[in-house]
PDB file of C-alpha atoms in Angstrom:
ATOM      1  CA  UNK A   1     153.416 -54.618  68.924  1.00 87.00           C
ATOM      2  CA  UNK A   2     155.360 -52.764  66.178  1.00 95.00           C
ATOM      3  CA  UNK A   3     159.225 -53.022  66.946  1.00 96.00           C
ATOM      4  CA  UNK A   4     161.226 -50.220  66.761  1.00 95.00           C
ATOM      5  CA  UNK A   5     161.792 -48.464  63.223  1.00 94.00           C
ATOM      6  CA  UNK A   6     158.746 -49.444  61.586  1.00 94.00           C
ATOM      7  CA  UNK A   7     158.392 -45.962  59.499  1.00 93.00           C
ATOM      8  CA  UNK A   8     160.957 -47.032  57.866  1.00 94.00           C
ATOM      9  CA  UNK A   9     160.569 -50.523  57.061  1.00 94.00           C
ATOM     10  CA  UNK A  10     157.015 -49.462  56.315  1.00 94.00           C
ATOM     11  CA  UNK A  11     157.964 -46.899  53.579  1.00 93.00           C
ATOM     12  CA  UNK A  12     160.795 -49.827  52.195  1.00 94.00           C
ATOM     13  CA  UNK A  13     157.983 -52.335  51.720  1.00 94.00           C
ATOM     14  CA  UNK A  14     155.960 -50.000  50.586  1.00 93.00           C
ATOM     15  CA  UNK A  15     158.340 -48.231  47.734  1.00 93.00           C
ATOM     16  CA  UNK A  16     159.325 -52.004  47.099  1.00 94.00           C
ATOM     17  CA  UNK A  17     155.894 -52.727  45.500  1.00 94.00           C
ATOM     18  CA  UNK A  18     155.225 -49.659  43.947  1.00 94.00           C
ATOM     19  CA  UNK A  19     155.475 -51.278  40.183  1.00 95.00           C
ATOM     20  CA  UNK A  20     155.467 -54.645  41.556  1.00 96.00           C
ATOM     21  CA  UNK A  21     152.462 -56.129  39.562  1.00 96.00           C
ATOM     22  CA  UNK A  22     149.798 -58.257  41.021  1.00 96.00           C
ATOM     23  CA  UNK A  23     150.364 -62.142  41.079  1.00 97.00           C
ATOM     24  CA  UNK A  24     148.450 -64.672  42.839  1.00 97.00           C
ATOM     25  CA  UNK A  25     150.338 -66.267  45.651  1.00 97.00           C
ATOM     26  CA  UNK A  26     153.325 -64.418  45.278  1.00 95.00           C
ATOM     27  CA  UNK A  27     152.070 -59.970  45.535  1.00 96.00           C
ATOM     28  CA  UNK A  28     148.318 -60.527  46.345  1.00 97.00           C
ATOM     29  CA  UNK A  29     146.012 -58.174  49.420  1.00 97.00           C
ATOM     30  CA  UNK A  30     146.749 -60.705  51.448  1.00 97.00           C
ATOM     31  CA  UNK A  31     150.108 -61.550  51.292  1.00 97.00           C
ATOM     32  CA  UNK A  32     150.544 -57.585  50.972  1.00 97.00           C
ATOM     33  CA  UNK A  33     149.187 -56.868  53.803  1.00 97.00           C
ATOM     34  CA  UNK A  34     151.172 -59.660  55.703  1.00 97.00           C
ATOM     35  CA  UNK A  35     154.548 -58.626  54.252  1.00 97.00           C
ATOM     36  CA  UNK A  36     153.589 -55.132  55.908  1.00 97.00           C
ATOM     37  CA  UNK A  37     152.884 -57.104  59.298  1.00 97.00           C
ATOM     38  CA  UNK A  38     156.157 -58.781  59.043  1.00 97.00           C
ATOM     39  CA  UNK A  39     158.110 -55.857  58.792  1.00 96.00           C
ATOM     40  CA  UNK A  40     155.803 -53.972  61.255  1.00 96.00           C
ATOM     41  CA  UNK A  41     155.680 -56.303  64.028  1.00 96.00           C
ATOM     42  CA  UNK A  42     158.584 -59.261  62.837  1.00 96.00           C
ATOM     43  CA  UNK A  43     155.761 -61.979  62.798  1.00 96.00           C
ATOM     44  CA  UNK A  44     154.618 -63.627  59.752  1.00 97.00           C
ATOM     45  CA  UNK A  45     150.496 -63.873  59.905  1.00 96.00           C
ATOM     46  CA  UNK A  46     150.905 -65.769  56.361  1.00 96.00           C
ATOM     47  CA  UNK A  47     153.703 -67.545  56.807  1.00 96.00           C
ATOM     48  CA  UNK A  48     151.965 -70.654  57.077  1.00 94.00           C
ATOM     49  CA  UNK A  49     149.926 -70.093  53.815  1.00 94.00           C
ATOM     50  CA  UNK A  50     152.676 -68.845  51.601  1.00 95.00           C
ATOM     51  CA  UNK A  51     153.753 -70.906  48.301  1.00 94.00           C
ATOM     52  CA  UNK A  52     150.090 -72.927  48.791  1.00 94.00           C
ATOM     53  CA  UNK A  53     148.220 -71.528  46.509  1.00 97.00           C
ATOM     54  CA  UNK A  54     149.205 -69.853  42.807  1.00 97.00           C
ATOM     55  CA  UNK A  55     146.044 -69.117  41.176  1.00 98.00           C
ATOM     56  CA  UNK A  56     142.831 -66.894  41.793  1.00 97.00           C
ATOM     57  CA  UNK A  57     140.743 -70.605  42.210  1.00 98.00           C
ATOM     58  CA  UNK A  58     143.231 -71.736  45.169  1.00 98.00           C
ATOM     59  CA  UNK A  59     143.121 -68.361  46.556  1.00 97.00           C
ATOM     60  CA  UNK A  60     139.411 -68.352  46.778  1.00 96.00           C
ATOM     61  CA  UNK A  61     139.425 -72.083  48.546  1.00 97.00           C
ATOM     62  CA  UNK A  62     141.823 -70.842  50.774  1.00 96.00           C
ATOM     63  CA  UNK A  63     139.965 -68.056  51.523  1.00 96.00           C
ATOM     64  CA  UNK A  64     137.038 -69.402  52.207  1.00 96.00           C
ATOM     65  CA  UNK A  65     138.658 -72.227  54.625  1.00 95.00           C
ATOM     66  CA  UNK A  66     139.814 -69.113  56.922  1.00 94.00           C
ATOM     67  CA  UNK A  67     135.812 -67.775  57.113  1.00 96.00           C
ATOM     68  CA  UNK A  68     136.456 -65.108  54.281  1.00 96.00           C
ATOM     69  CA  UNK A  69     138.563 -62.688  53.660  1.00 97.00           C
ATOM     70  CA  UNK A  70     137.171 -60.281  55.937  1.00 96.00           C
ATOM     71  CA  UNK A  71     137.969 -63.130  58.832  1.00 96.00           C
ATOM     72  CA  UNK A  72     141.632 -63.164  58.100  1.00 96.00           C
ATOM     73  CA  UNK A  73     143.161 -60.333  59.610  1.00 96.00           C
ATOM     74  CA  UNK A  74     140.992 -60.650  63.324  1.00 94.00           C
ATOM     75  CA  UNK A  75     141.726 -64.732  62.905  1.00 93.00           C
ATOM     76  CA  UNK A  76     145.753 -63.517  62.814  1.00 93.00           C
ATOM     77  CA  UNK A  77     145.074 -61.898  66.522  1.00 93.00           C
ATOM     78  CA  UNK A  78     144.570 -58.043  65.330  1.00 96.00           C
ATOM     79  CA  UNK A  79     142.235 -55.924  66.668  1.00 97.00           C
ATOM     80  CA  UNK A  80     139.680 -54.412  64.816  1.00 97.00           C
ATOM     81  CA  UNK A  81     139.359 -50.140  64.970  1.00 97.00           C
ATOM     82  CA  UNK A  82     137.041 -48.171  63.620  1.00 96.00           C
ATOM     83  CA  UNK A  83     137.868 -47.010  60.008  1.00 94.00           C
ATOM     84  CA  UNK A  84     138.470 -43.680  61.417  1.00 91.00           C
ATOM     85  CA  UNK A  85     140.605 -44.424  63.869  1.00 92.00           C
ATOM     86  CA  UNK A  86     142.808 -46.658  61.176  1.00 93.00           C
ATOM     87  CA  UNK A  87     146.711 -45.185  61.309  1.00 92.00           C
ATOM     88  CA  UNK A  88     149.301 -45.564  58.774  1.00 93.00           C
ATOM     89  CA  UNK A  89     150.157 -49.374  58.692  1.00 95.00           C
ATOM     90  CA  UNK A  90     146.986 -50.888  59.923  1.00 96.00           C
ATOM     91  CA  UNK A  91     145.380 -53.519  57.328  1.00 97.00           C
ATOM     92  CA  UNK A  92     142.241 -52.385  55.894  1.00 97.00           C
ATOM     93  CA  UNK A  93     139.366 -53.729  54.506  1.00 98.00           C
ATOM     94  CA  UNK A  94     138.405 -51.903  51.302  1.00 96.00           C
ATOM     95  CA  UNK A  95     135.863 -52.359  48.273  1.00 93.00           C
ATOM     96  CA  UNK A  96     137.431 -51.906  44.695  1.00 90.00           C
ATOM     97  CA  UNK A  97     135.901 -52.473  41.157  1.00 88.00           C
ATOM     98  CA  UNK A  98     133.590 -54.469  43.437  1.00 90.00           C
ATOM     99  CA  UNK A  99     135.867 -56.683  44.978  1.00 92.00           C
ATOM    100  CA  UNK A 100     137.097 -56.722  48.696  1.00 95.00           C
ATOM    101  CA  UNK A 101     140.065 -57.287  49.240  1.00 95.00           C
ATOM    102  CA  UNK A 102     142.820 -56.206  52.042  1.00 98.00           C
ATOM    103  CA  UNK A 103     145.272 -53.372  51.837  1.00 97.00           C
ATOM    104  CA  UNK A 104     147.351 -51.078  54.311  1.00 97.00           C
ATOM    105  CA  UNK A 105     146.781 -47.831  55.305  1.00 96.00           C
ATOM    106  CA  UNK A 106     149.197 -45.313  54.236  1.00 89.00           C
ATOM    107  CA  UNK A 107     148.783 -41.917  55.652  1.00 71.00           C
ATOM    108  CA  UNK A 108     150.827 -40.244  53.105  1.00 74.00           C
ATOM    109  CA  UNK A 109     147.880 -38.546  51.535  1.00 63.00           C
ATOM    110  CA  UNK A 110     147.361 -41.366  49.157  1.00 72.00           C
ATOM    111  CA  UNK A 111     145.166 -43.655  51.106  1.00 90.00           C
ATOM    112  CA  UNK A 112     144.614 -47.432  51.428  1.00 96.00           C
ATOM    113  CA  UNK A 113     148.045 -49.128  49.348  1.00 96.00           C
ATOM    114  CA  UNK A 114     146.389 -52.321  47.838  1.00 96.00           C
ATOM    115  CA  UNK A 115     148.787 -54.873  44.695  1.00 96.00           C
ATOM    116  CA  UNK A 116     147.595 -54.007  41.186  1.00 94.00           C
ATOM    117  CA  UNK A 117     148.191 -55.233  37.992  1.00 94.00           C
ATOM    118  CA  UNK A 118     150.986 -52.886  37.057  1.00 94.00           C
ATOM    119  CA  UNK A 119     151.814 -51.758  40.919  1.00 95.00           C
ATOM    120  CA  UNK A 120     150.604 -50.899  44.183  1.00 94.00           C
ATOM    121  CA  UNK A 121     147.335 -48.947  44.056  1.00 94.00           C
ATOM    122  CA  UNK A 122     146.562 -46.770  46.349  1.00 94.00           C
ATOM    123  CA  UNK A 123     142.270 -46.075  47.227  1.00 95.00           C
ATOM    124  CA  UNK A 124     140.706 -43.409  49.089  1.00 93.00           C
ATOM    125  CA  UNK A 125     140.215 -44.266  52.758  1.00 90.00           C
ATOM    126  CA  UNK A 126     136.417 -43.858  52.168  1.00 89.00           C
ATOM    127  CA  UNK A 127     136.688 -47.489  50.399  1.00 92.00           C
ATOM    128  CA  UNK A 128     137.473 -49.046  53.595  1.00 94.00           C
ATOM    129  CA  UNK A 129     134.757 -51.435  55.422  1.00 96.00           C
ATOM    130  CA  UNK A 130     137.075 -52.271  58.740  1.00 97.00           C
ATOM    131  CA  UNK A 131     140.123 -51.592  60.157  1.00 96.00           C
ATOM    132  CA  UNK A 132     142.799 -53.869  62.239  1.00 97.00           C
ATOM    133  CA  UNK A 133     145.465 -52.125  64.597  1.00 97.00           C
ATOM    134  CA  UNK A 134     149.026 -53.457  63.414  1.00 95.00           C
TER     135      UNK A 134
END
């Protein structure tokens, strides 16, 4: 359930990160996508996770202990949608440079909002596999 005000903490988050460069363990898809969730919703889905890992090795263990990354966001309790039916500040599954990885939808014309090296980066909504209502 998304508390009240979430636009707006949703377009803070996201203007936080826009040249927030990529770092394992610290602005990663995942944790991304759960800072999103946090200020969507006021629960943590990585909370338990966070400051465990700091390279893109421990990551992938990690990962892989929670069934893959496309097993994270259902294993947190959200609901999966079809792609179509994804709205601004659902996570998103998405293919990039072919990687997968997990982003947030951002209806502002600019697509699925995913960490970069330099910044967020922000894919077409075409690159997205699945979907999971916030």
């Amino acid at each position: 359930m998304r508390i009240e005000g979430w636009e707006t903490r949703l377009n803070d988050v996201i203007e936080a990160a826009l040249c927030r460069p990529f770092r394992w363990g610290e602005n990663d898809c995942c944790l991304f996508a759960a800072d999103v969730v946090h200020v969507l919703t006021g629960r943590d889905p990585a909370a338990d996770y966070r400051g465990r890992y700091a390279s893109a090795a421990q990551a992938a263990k990690l990962i892989q202990r929670l069934g893959g990354i496309e097993a994270i966001p259902g294993a947190a309790g959200f609901e999966e949608v079809a792609v179509a039916f994804a709205r601004r500040g659902d996570v998103a599954l998405a293919v990039n440079d072919g990687n997968l990885l997990l982003g947030v939808v951002d209806m502002t014309g600019r697509g699925i909002a995913v960490p970069g090296a330099k910044g967020l980066v922000f894919l077409p909504l075409e690159s997205a596999l699945k979907a999971w209502r916030v």
